[in-house]
Amino acid sequence: MGDDNGAELRRTLVVVSSEALWSTLTSVLQDNPGGDGIGVVLSTAGPYRVCDVTVDQWSLRLLSVALGKDSSPEAIGRALDGCFRSVGRGAVVFLLLLRGGRYTEEEEALAGVLRERFGPEVFRFLLVVSLERDTVVVVDVLDDGLLELIRLCDGRFCRVTGAPATRAELAALRAAVEQTLEENGAGGYSQEMLGEAGRRNTEDTAMGLLTEKLLRAEELQEAFRETVRQREEERGRELEALKRRQEEERKSEAEEHGRYQEKKKSLEEAVRSHAFMVQLEMNGAPDDETRKTSVILVGLSGSGKTSAMNLILRRADQRYSPRDPHPGPPEPRPATTRCLGKELHHQGQRFLLVDTPELLDEDGAENLEVVKDCLALALPGPHVVLLVFQTGRFTQGEAELLAQLPKTFGPQVLERSIVVFTRADGQTSRSVERYVADAPAALREMVRRCGSRYHGLNVGESRSALSFPQVKDLLAGVKRLVASHAGEPMASRRFSTEELRKRKERRNIEDGF
């Protein structure tokens, strides 16, 4: 094969190997005494070492550069690049030397430098030669990495087993070179290929740098997003904590305002009560209808309304004596079927107690006639409403009764109400305070809306001695409540005073008064 001028291009093999393997190769070639028409000449060309091999009428030039054991991949690449460029005219093929078929990390790194520096096309012009002299231990199985490299080189793998190299081995090496050039281009690896590889390397390097920058930018962006997310979460937690503190402060302020309002109301009631009591002491209490304190007892059947009223009537102006005879077991009392009024005097003041049947019928509708009767009998009041419940019992019917009270007596009814809890024989003796604390929420709320005014009455005969101070405290509470409203009765907007007065007169006639 020849160039454009017809002259044959010299075959040059750029040897890629360690210093030790280059020495082994030249030793194998030099050991030939010159027989069989083989000639070997060693020389140098600048920094490069040359080994010219001649067999009969053909020749090969092996060119190598010293590669330091600790040289960096960049330094090795520059050295091989310079060695290749020094060839000038000629068909260049690369030769990678191994020892005994072993593909070590050093040879693997050299193959990597070749690919990096000269591009993937270099494998089309690469021969792999294993030096296997008698003193070299040869592996039985080739490494997977070496097999992959041989595959990239299209199976170009030669062995040099003798020392010196035989004519046949050199002929095989030459044939491999010729086949490589025939299959991939007679000019061998060219400057144009190197230039293209350089351009690709530059592009790849630039792309790598760009990719690295993009990855770095993405990492920074992700780090920024994570920082923002963490700060948002932290700010969210701070806002939640601030909201909780503000809510607690508002709640505390509301509670404080509520306590202030209750205290203010209590003081106002105390002032009105004191002024009313002073007025009574100065002016006396005229014995007329307008000076009576009327009290209506409200509750369901079985709550103890009638028992409570009878107990108040018996104990109002009596004193308990241990020598009093035991009253014996109480007789069963029939359910109250109509409103009934009873008067009593206590500490110089007149009270009118009005017992009532149930204000609601079986269907939960208001019994209007009962309402009119109790309001008529309570004239000029009512001043106070006693809400009577049996201790330990709070039914759905009683809850419905509480809901009906503002409709029956007006929205101010709870401001004029006192809760009374009755206790019969056989019931638990725990305090009324403890019972209220453990009562259902609806009952506790009702007590609160009544200004937390509540009393207990022992209506059972076995605890009759306890009822004296209880009745005294209850009537004192009634007086305080009346005094806090300056003695004024509740106003009824449902019925006129004249209508109620005529109804009371009819009741008095019916009852024989």
Coordinates of C-alpha atoms in Angstrom, one line a residue, residues 70 94 96 167 180 202 204 249 267 387 494:
D70 CA 3.5 8.3 39.5
F94 CA -1.1 1.8 19.0
L96 CA -0.7 -1.8 24.5
R167 CA 10.0 -15.0 13.0
T180 CA -5.9 -3.2 11.2
T202 CA -13.1 20.2 24.7
D204 CA -17.2 17.2 26.6
E249 CA -54.2 36.4 76.5
L267 CA -71.0 45.2 94.5
L387 CA -85.9 26.2 91.0
R494 CA -97.4 38.6 79.0

